Tab-separated table of C-alpha atoms and ligand atoms in Angstrom:
chain	number	residue	atom	x	y	z
A	25	UNK	CA	0.000	0.000	0.000
A	26	UNK	CA	1.188	3.471	-0.813
A	27	UNK	CA	0.718	6.193	1.766
A	28	UNK	CA	-2.602	8.002	1.849
A	29	UNK	CA	-1.676	10.817	4.220
A	30	UNK	CA	1.322	12.745	2.967
A	31	UNK	CA	1.859	16.126	4.541
A	32	UNK	CA	4.642	18.242	3.043
A	33	UNK	CA	6.558	20.423	5.474
A	34	UNK	CA	9.157	21.803	3.081
A	35	UNK	CA	9.504	22.287	-0.654
A	36	UNK	CA	12.608	23.463	-2.473
A	37	UNK	CA	13.984	23.472	-5.980
A	38	UNK	CA	17.443	23.918	-7.428
A	39	UNK	CA	18.715	24.833	-10.879
A	40	UNK	CA	21.131	21.948	-11.608
A	41	UNK	CA	22.917	20.901	-14.817
A	42	UNK	CA	21.822	18.062	-17.063
A	43	UNK	CA	24.165	15.712	-18.945
A	44	UNK	CA	24.564	18.224	-21.790
A	45	UNK	CA	25.542	21.038	-19.456
A	46	UNK	CA	22.173	22.778	-19.661
A	47	UNK	CA	20.199	23.882	-16.608
A	48	UNK	CA	17.327	21.741	-15.408
A	49	UNK	CA	15.108	21.473	-12.340
A	50	UNK	CA	15.733	19.393	-9.223
A	51	UNK	CA	12.996	19.294	-6.587
A	52	UNK	CA	13.273	18.271	-2.922
A	53	UNK	CA	10.161	17.608	-0.865
A	54	UNK	CA	10.293	17.171	2.890
A	55	UNK	CA	7.464	15.562	4.861
A	56	UNK	CA	6.196	16.308	8.334
A	57	UNK	CA	8.114	13.205	9.590
A	58	UNK	CA	11.388	14.751	8.435
A	59	UNK	CA	11.862	12.521	5.382
A	60	UNK	CA	13.233	13.963	2.120
A	61	UNK	CA	12.477	13.025	-1.484
A	62	UNK	CA	14.427	14.304	-4.494
A	63	UNK	CA	13.716	14.216	-8.240
A	64	UNK	CA	15.625	15.479	-11.301
A	65	UNK	CA	13.889	16.451	-14.544
A	66	UNK	CA	15.341	15.467	-17.950
A	67	UNK	CA	15.326	17.542	-21.138
A	68	UNK	CA	15.067	16.592	-24.818
A	69	UNK	CA	16.744	17.995	-27.938
A	70	UNK	CA	14.602	16.487	-30.701
A	71	UNK	CA	11.396	17.496	-28.997
A	72	UNK	CA	7.891	17.027	-30.367
A	73	UNK	CA	6.052	20.265	-31.032
A	74	UNK	CA	3.103	19.166	-28.874
A	75	UNK	CA	5.111	18.364	-25.746
A	76	UNK	CA	4.250	20.074	-22.484
A	77	UNK	CA	6.234	23.300	-22.153
A	78	UNK	CA	9.678	23.196	-20.597
A	79	UNK	CA	9.850	26.643	-19.036
A	80	UNK	CA	13.139	28.436	-19.694
A	81	UNK	CA	14.045	31.952	-18.626
A	82	UNK	CA	14.947	33.295	-22.064
A	83	UNK	CA	17.441	35.635	-20.423
A	84	UNK	CA	20.415	35.755	-22.819
A	85	UNK	CA	22.703	36.888	-19.984
A	86	UNK	CA	22.357	33.511	-18.241
A	87	UNK	CA	23.030	30.112	-19.875
A	88	UNK	CA	22.197	31.556	-23.308
A	89	UNK	CA	18.589	31.933	-22.254
A	90	UNK	CA	18.308	28.326	-21.064
A	91	UNK	CA	18.192	29.042	-17.327
A	92	UNK	CA	15.294	27.581	-15.352
A	93	UNK	CA	15.202	30.032	-12.459
A	94	UNK	CA	11.591	30.957	-13.213
A	95	UNK	CA	10.532	27.283	-13.028
A	96	UNK	CA	12.476	26.964	-9.751
A	97	UNK	CA	10.720	30.097	-8.507
A	98	UNK	CA	7.313	28.595	-9.324
A	99	UNK	CA	8.126	25.481	-7.277
A	100	UNK	CA	9.233	27.560	-4.324
A	101	UNK	CA	6.334	30.001	-4.685
A	102	UNK	CA	2.862	29.032	-5.863
A	103	UNK	CA	3.475	25.289	-5.827
A	104	UNK	CA	4.798	25.353	-2.259
A	105	UNK	CA	1.674	27.227	-1.174
A	106	UNK	CA	-0.456	24.527	-2.793
A	107	UNK	CA	1.481	21.564	-1.390
A	108	UNK	CA	1.620	22.840	2.174
A	109	UNK	CA	-2.072	23.688	2.224
A	110	UNK	CA	-3.345	20.168	3.047
A	111	UNK	CA	-2.669	16.470	3.548
A	112	UNK	CA	-2.539	14.583	0.238
A	113	UNK	CA	-4.198	11.213	-0.166
A	114	UNK	CA	-2.771	10.046	-3.497
A	115	UNK	CA	-0.646	10.909	-6.505
A	116	UNK	CA	-3.600	11.609	-8.788
A	117	UNK	CA	-5.098	14.096	-6.330
A	118	UNK	CA	-1.839	15.987	-6.130
A	119	UNK	CA	-1.114	15.873	-9.891
A	120	UNK	CA	-4.627	17.011	-10.787
A	121	UNK	CA	-4.219	19.935	-8.381
A	122	UNK	CA	-0.900	20.876	-10.022
A	123	UNK	CA	-2.505	20.814	-13.468
A	124	UNK	CA	-5.371	22.946	-12.218
A	125	UNK	CA	-3.025	25.430	-10.548
A	126	UNK	CA	-1.108	25.834	-13.809
A	127	UNK	CA	-4.354	26.387	-15.661
A	128	UNK	CA	-3.021	26.047	-19.226
A	129	UNK	CA	-3.412	23.054	-21.564
A	130	UNK	CA	0.366	22.711	-22.030
A	131	UNK	CA	1.669	23.566	-18.526
A	132	UNK	CA	3.232	26.653	-20.024
A	133	UNK	CA	2.543	28.954	-17.095
A	134	UNK	CA	4.324	27.158	-14.243
A	135	UNK	CA	6.409	24.961	-16.566
A	136	UNK	CA	6.171	21.203	-17.108
A	137	UNK	CA	9.723	20.970	-15.750
A	138	UNK	CA	8.621	22.523	-12.438
A	139	UNK	CA	5.477	20.394	-12.273
A	140	UNK	CA	7.117	17.078	-13.193
A	141	UNK	CA	9.906	17.518	-10.629
A	142	UNK	CA	7.278	17.950	-7.912
A	143	UNK	CA	5.178	15.074	-9.237
A	144	UNK	CA	8.129	12.625	-9.302
A	145	UNK	CA	9.403	13.622	-5.870
A	146	UNK	CA	5.850	13.268	-4.518
A	147	UNK	CA	5.619	9.752	-6.019
A	148	UNK	CA	8.611	8.845	-3.868
A	149	UNK	CA	6.882	10.280	-0.819
A	150	UNK	CA	3.712	8.265	-1.487
A	151	UNK	CA	5.902	5.151	-1.904
A	152	UNK	CA	7.569	5.525	1.490
A	153	UNK	CA	8.246	2.069	2.856
A	154	UNK	CA	7.924	0.376	-0.551
A	155	UNK	CA	10.318	0.213	-3.493
A	156	UNK	CA	9.179	2.918	-5.948
A	157	UNK	CA	8.298	0.375	-8.657
A	158	UNK	CA	5.987	-1.541	-6.324
A	159	UNK	CA	4.134	1.623	-5.419
A	160	UNK	CA	3.519	2.509	-9.083
A	161	UNK	CA	1.980	-0.773	-10.300
A	162	UNK	CA	-1.374	-0.003	-11.956
A	163	UNK	CA	-4.327	-2.255	-11.097
A	164	UNK	CA	-4.300	-5.466	-13.114
A	165	UNK	CA	-0.744	-5.052	-14.413
A	166	UNK	CA	1.982	-7.660	-13.915
A	167	UNK	CA	5.295	-5.914	-13.320
A	168	UNK	CA	8.284	-7.095	-15.323
A	169	UNK	CA	11.896	-6.230	-16.030
A	170	UNK	CA	12.272	-4.571	-19.436
A	171	UNK	CA	14.473	-5.432	-22.396
A	172	UNK	CA	17.039	-2.629	-22.406
A	173	UNK	CA	17.488	-0.836	-25.739
A	174	UNK	CA	21.061	0.433	-25.927
A	175	UNK	CA	21.581	3.381	-28.235
A	176	UNK	CA	25.111	2.590	-29.447
A	177	UNK	CA	25.285	4.731	-32.603
A	178	UNK	CA	24.181	8.352	-32.451
A	179	UNK	CA	23.263	10.768	-35.213
A	180	UNK	CA	20.694	13.475	-35.867
A	181	UNK	CA	20.645	16.356	-33.411
A	182	UNK	CA	22.450	14.209	-30.818
A	183	UNK	CA	25.770	14.166	-32.678
A	184	UNK	CA	27.928	16.376	-34.877
A	185	UNK	CA	28.258	13.786	-37.704
A	186	UNK	CA	26.340	13.641	-41.014
A	187	UNK	CA	24.112	10.723	-40.000
A	188	UNK	CA	20.472	11.874	-40.192
A	189	UNK	CA	19.026	8.867	-38.352
A	190	UNK	CA	19.260	9.689	-34.663
A	191	UNK	CA	19.445	6.334	-32.840
A	192	UNK	CA	20.550	2.777	-33.545
A	193	UNK	CA	19.848	0.496	-30.591
A	194	UNK	CA	20.831	-3.018	-29.543
A	195	UNK	CA	17.831	-4.930	-28.151
A	196	UNK	CA	18.887	-8.217	-26.494
A	197	UNK	CA	15.352	-9.640	-26.702
A	198	UNK	CA	16.579	-13.219	-26.541
A	199	UNK	CA	18.570	-12.763	-23.329
A	200	UNK	CA	17.455	-14.967	-20.428
A	201	UNK	CA	17.518	-12.141	-17.864
A	202	UNK	CA	17.988	-8.404	-17.484
A	203	UNK	CA	21.550	-8.782	-16.232
A	204	UNK	CA	22.449	-11.006	-19.205
A	205	UNK	CA	20.876	-8.446	-21.549
A	206	UNK	CA	23.004	-5.750	-19.925
A	207	UNK	CA	26.134	-7.860	-20.336
A	208	UNK	CA	25.315	-8.432	-24.017
A	209	UNK	CA	24.867	-4.699	-24.558
A	210	UNK	CA	28.122	-3.757	-22.871
A	211	UNK	CA	30.096	-6.503	-24.631
A	212	UNK	CA	28.803	-5.555	-28.079
A	213	UNK	CA	29.380	-1.857	-27.343
A	214	UNK	CA	33.061	-2.590	-26.769
A	215	UNK	CA	33.280	-4.705	-29.959
A	216	UNK	CA	31.746	-1.833	-31.848
A	217	UNK	CA	34.370	0.551	-30.524
A	218	UNK	CA	37.135	-1.824	-31.676
A	219	UNK	CA	35.523	-2.168	-35.100
A	220	UNK	CA	35.236	1.572	-35.565
A	221	UNK	CA	38.838	2.032	-34.462
A	222	UNK	CA	40.003	-0.651	-36.942
A	223	UNK	CA	38.183	1.159	-39.749
A	224	UNK	CA	39.827	4.440	-38.812
A	225	UNK	CA	36.510	5.955	-37.745
A	226	UNK	CA	36.048	8.291	-34.808
A	227	UNK	CA	35.004	6.679	-31.536
A	228	UNK	CA	33.775	9.974	-30.118
A	229	UNK	CA	30.368	9.892	-28.497
A	230	UNK	CA	27.000	11.536	-29.041
A	231	UNK	CA	24.628	12.871	-26.397
A	232	UNK	CA	23.295	9.459	-25.377
A	233	UNK	CA	26.682	7.759	-25.066
A	234	UNK	CA	26.652	5.985	-28.437
A	235	UNK	CA	29.455	6.332	-30.967
A	236	UNK	CA	29.123	9.086	-33.534
A	237	UNK	CA	31.273	8.107	-36.536
A	238	UNK	CA	31.251	10.074	-39.779
A	239	UNK	CA	29.041	7.600	-41.591
A	240	UNK	CA	25.850	8.888	-43.177
A	241	UNK	CA	24.369	5.672	-44.598
A	242	UNK	CA	21.945	3.935	-42.217
A	243	UNK	CA	22.612	0.617	-43.957
A	244	UNK	CA	26.354	0.908	-43.349
A	245	UNK	CA	25.670	1.536	-39.653
A	246	UNK	CA	23.426	-1.539	-39.536
A	247	UNK	CA	26.129	-3.713	-41.139
A	248	UNK	CA	28.549	-2.554	-38.460
A	249	UNK	CA	26.070	-3.442	-35.730
A	250	UNK	CA	25.380	-6.899	-37.084
A	251	UNK	CA	29.140	-7.544	-37.344
A	252	UNK	CA	29.654	-6.402	-33.747
A	253	UNK	CA	26.781	-8.586	-32.494
A	254	UNK	CA	28.349	-11.623	-34.224
A	255	UNK	CA	31.857	-10.707	-33.093
A	256	UNK	CA	30.692	-10.647	-29.504
A	257	UNK	CA	29.316	-14.170	-29.869
A	258	UNK	CA	25.604	-13.317	-30.056
A	259	UNK	CA	23.001	-14.147	-32.708
A	260	UNK	CA	21.543	-11.173	-34.580
A	261	UNK	CA	17.732	-11.274	-34.413
A	262	UNK	CA	14.859	-11.745	-32.020
A	263	UNK	CA	16.286	-14.983	-30.600
A	264	UNK	CA	19.439	-13.132	-29.643
A	265	UNK	CA	20.173	-9.440	-30.105
A	266	UNK	CA	17.832	-7.495	-32.384
A	267	UNK	CA	18.099	-3.882	-33.497
A	268	UNK	CA	15.777	-0.920	-32.945
A	269	UNK	CA	16.001	2.368	-34.818
A	270	UNK	CA	14.780	5.855	-34.003
A	271	UNK	CA	15.401	7.982	-37.086
A	272	UNK	CA	13.562	10.879	-35.322
A	273	UNK	CA	12.500	11.861	-38.811
A	274	UNK	CA	10.754	15.109	-37.874
A	275	UNK	CA	14.262	16.549	-37.711
A	276	UNK	CA	15.089	15.835	-41.393
A	277	UNK	CA	11.627	16.414	-42.812
A	278	UNK	CA	10.728	19.664	-44.524
A	279	UNK	CA	7.846	20.459	-46.862
A	280	UNK	CA	7.068	16.794	-47.494
A	281	UNK	CA	10.685	15.876	-48.251
A	282	UNK	CA	12.870	13.611	-46.103
A	283	UNK	CA	16.594	14.106	-46.718
A	284	UNK	CA	18.660	10.970	-46.014
A	285	UNK	CA	22.381	10.783	-46.835
A	286	UNK	CA	21.990	13.423	-49.528
A	287	UNK	CA	18.882	11.852	-51.110
A	288	UNK	CA	15.517	13.633	-51.143
A	289	UNK	CA	12.741	11.103	-50.457
A	290	UNK	CA	8.997	11.419	-50.178
A	291	UNK	CA	7.140	9.403	-47.521
A	292	UNK	CA	6.486	6.450	-49.860
A	293	UNK	CA	10.124	6.278	-50.888
A	294	UNK	CA	11.267	6.417	-47.274
A	295	UNK	CA	8.828	3.602	-46.423
A	296	UNK	CA	10.330	1.586	-49.339
A	297	UNK	CA	13.728	2.172	-47.779
A	298	UNK	CA	12.506	0.962	-44.361
A	299	UNK	CA	10.922	-2.084	-45.959
A	300	UNK	CA	14.260	-3.023	-47.515
A	301	UNK	CA	16.030	-2.347	-44.208
A	302	UNK	CA	13.758	-4.639	-42.195
A	303	UNK	CA	14.164	-7.304	-44.888
A	304	UNK	CA	17.962	-7.106	-44.832
A	305	UNK	CA	18.615	-6.469	-41.135
A	306	UNK	CA	17.212	-7.775	-37.825
A	307	UNK	CA	15.393	-4.515	-37.084
A	308	UNK	CA	12.414	-5.223	-34.873
A	309	UNK	CA	11.333	-1.707	-33.875
A	310	UNK	CA	11.110	1.593	-35.747
A	311	UNK	CA	10.380	4.829	-33.866
A	312	UNK	CA	9.299	8.087	-35.509
A	313	UNK	CA	9.926	6.600	-38.951
A	314	UNK	CA	7.908	9.483	-40.345
A	315	UNK	CA	7.444	13.041	-39.119
A	316	UNK	CA	5.055	14.161	-36.380
A	317	UNK	CA	2.853	16.125	-38.797
A	318	UNK	CA	2.800	13.426	-41.502
A	319	UNK	CA	-0.256	11.458	-40.299
A	320	UNK	CA	-1.099	10.419	-43.882
A	321	UNK	CA	2.387	8.967	-44.277
A	322	UNK	CA	2.060	7.243	-40.895
A	323	UNK	CA	-1.179	5.629	-42.027
A	324	UNK	CA	0.594	4.134	-45.066
A	325	UNK	CA	3.605	3.169	-42.963
A	326	UNK	CA	1.344	1.323	-40.520
A	327	UNK	CA	-0.583	-0.449	-43.290
A	328	UNK	CA	2.582	-1.546	-45.047
A	329	UNK	CA	4.919	-2.432	-42.170
A	330	UNK	CA	2.768	-2.585	-39.032
A	331	UNK	CA	2.465	-6.362	-39.280
A	332	UNK	CA	6.220	-6.860	-39.430
A	333	UNK	CA	7.735	-4.330	-37.095
A	334	UNK	CA	6.932	-2.326	-33.968
A	335	UNK	CA	6.091	1.232	-35.046
A	336	UNK	CA	6.691	3.555	-32.103
A	337	UNK	CA	5.285	7.067	-31.896
A	338	UNK	CA	7.450	9.523	-29.954
A	339	UNK	CA	7.217	13.075	-31.378
A	340	UNK	CA	3.946	11.833	-32.865
A	341	UNK	CA	2.265	11.002	-29.531
A	342	UNK	CA	4.316	12.949	-26.945
A	343	UNK	CA	3.019	10.644	-24.174
A	344	UNK	CA	-0.352	12.369	-24.524
A	345	UNK	CA	-3.347	10.119	-23.727
A	346	UNK	CA	-5.609	12.067	-26.133
A	347	UNK	CA	-3.155	11.903	-29.046
A	348	UNK	CA	-2.560	8.180	-28.500
A	349	UNK	CA	-6.324	7.553	-28.368
A	350	UNK	CA	-6.745	9.501	-31.617
A	351	UNK	CA	-4.002	7.429	-33.271
A	352	UNK	CA	-5.610	4.198	-32.103
A	353	UNK	CA	-8.928	5.266	-33.680
A	354	UNK	CA	-7.166	6.056	-36.951
A	355	UNK	CA	-4.920	2.994	-37.133
A	356	UNK	CA	-1.685	4.957	-36.750
A	357	UNK	CA	1.351	3.120	-35.327
A	358	UNK	CA	1.188	0.194	-32.909
A	359	UNK	CA	3.386	1.370	-30.036
A	360	UNK	CA	4.122	4.487	-27.968
A	361	UNK	CA	7.261	5.900	-26.434
A	362	UNK	CA	6.674	6.913	-22.816
A	363	UNK	CA	8.532	9.986	-21.551
A	364	UNK	CA	7.093	11.565	-18.381
A	365	UNK	CA	8.443	15.023	-19.167
A	366	UNK	CA	6.580	15.157	-22.486
A	367	UNK	CA	3.276	15.293	-20.605
A	368	UNK	CA	4.432	16.681	-17.249
A	369	UNK	CA	2.963	14.580	-14.414
A	370	UNK	CA	3.309	10.985	-13.229
A	371	UNK	CA	-0.473	10.530	-13.270
A	372	UNK	CA	-0.882	11.625	-16.891
A	373	UNK	CA	2.029	9.370	-17.857
A	374	UNK	CA	0.240	6.432	-16.261
A	375	UNK	CA	-2.969	7.442	-18.083
A	376	UNK	CA	-1.146	7.438	-21.430
A	377	UNK	CA	0.157	3.976	-20.572
A	378	UNK	CA	-3.362	2.776	-19.720
A	379	UNK	CA	-4.596	3.975	-23.118
A	380	UNK	CA	-1.838	1.904	-24.767
A	381	UNK	CA	-2.685	-1.190	-22.744
A	382	UNK	CA	-6.383	-1.023	-23.546
A	383	UNK	CA	-5.673	-0.505	-27.247
A	384	UNK	CA	-3.120	-3.311	-27.444
A	385	UNK	CA	-0.330	-0.861	-28.296
A	386	UNK	CA	3.093	-1.813	-26.936
A	387	UNK	CA	5.140	0.732	-24.955
A	388	UNK	CA	8.772	1.650	-24.503
A	389	UNK	CA	9.689	3.757	-21.468
A	390	UNK	CA	12.364	6.307	-22.356
A	391	UNK	CA	14.986	8.716	-21.046
A	392	UNK	CA	15.716	12.072	-22.749
A	393	UNK	CA	18.930	13.053	-24.483
A	394	UNK	CA	19.600	15.523	-21.665
A	395	UNK	CA	19.479	13.496	-18.461
A	396	UNK	CA	20.147	13.622	-14.750
A	397	UNK	CA	21.143	10.712	-12.544
A	398	UNK	CA	17.509	10.283	-11.466
A	399	UNK	CA	16.378	6.684	-12.044
A	400	UNK	CA	12.609	7.165	-11.901
A	401	UNK	CA	12.033	5.697	-15.385
A	402	UNK	CA	13.680	2.397	-14.405
A	403	UNK	CA	11.079	1.851	-11.672
A	404	UNK	CA	8.300	3.110	-13.944
A	405	UNK	CA	9.187	0.599	-16.653
A	406	UNK	CA	9.109	-2.311	-14.202
A	407	UNK	CA	5.877	-1.183	-12.513
A	408	UNK	CA	3.962	-0.773	-15.750
A	409	UNK	CA	5.164	-4.059	-17.240
A	410	UNK	CA	6.056	-2.510	-20.589
A	411	UNK	CA	8.841	-4.998	-21.247
A	412	UNK	CA	10.929	-2.305	-22.929
A	413	UNK	CA	13.102	0.651	-21.896
A	414	UNK	CA	15.618	2.836	-23.684
A	415	UNK	CA	18.183	4.735	-21.670
A	416	UNK	CA	21.040	5.255	-24.111
A	417	UNK	CA	24.341	3.429	-24.380
A	418	UNK	CA	25.628	1.028	-21.730
A	419	UNK	CA	28.065	3.822	-20.821
A	420	UNK	CA	28.022	7.357	-19.304
A	421	UNK	CA	26.812	7.807	-15.755
A	422	UNK	CA	23.400	9.341	-16.394
A	423	UNK	CA	22.511	6.490	-18.832
A	424	UNK	CA	23.966	3.651	-16.766
A	425	UNK	CA	22.248	4.881	-13.586
A	426	UNK	CA	18.938	3.589	-14.979
A	427	UNK	CA	20.362	0.235	-16.044
A	428	UNK	CA	22.110	-0.180	-12.702
A	429	UNK	CA	18.859	0.557	-10.895
A	430	UNK	CA	17.238	-2.252	-12.930
A	431	UNK	CA	20.026	-4.587	-11.806
A	432	UNK	CA	19.172	-3.718	-8.204
A	433	UNK	CA	15.484	-4.413	-8.800
A	434	UNK	CA	16.356	-7.725	-10.475
A	435	UNK	CA	18.502	-8.706	-7.507
A	436	UNK	CA	15.900	-7.707	-4.919
A	437	UNK	CA	12.922	-9.408	-6.614
A	438	UNK	CA	14.042	-12.671	-8.138
A	439	UNK	CA	10.515	-13.657	-9.162
A	440	UNK	CA	9.985	-10.722	-11.551
A	441	UNK	CA	9.613	-11.912	-15.160
A	442	UNK	CA	11.936	-10.408	-17.783
A	443	UNK	CA	11.350	-9.385	-21.352
A	444	UNK	CA	8.664	-8.660	-23.901
B	1221	PGA	P1	15.277	13.693	-27.212
B	1221	PGA	O1	15.540	12.365	-28.064
B	1221	PGA	O2	15.337	13.336	-25.778
B	1221	PGA	O3	16.390	14.592	-27.670
B	1221	PGA	O4	13.924	14.192	-27.644
B	1221	PGA	C1	15.058	11.127	-27.688
B	1221	PGA	C2	14.169	10.524	-28.723
B	1221	PGA	O5	13.905	11.138	-29.787
B	1221	PGA	O6	13.683	9.424	-28.517
B	1222	ZN	ZN1	12.459	9.399	-30.454
């Protein structure tokens, strides 16, 4: 049982740095019993246009306008007044009150970064006495450890190379356990580094800890991955280590044209390209294959490839229950990426996940490219039984923190199932 009587005695917020060196919000809530709960809010770079608003100061004299002192001020001002006003009985009550206090449809007044930090820290307060994941399990859901999706090759706006496709992930679907999946990811990551070095390519890293070589062809990247999977002694494919891609195509889409490695493609031509890719390579999941405003293209994509591959909406759905429900009605995609900061409260995130479950859409819980060491999403992925998480490469502290938290959960609850 989660607590049903949380009384907050202190509320504070701090402007901290994220993994890219940009300011973000950290919230600390103290209860009447003297306990403290902390949460850090992540920040994206290839953001969907319909995400909840990340409030930034816009003051060019500080952090090039990216400061979050106004969001911090809202936590320590209006939100503190709200929190300290009463005893809170559950997460949904508190989150609904935060949404109402903000009063805008996109959390643009107080800032989704301010609101989410409070919501996550409060979730920890409601969980007191239980592991966070146990406290977040929705009714009727069987918790499970997720297949980690390791983003080992970075492009798009996460790297300075000429690769348009943003993410190439290793998905050890066939691993017998989470810890074995983690070992596969780390082993293959190191093989990949050796392979790139042997080819004279850069082994510098992108924002999510994956390598960022100067290779623009997605197919060439996929060949490299398959070679590294084999080299490390694993079988490429769903029985062993599969591949997931997030081209994040909104970023290279303009006026109906997708530009890939110097070629201008329309939606149909890009779908042809994906069809060939999933025929030639063990790609099991494709996220944001088409742009967020290309719903017609998405419809075709789903009709043509939806039976063969997981089609994940990220920028398309922005963890918004209403947008996911609309997509379900229209036969768009078959899976949703779940990022709490796209919608701005824990409760609304759980509602988006419930919409997916009822529609039979799969879900992948996700970090952002700008991260903190907060591990909330690891617990969320276990609690909601999604079977999938992406948290970047099996390297860099802010990425590994989530995977290491999953190792702890695996160790502490040996009966939890693993995988899809
Ligand atoms: P972002 O990228 O955090 O920069 O938005 C992650 C993604 O597109 O999945
Ligand atoms: Zn994405």
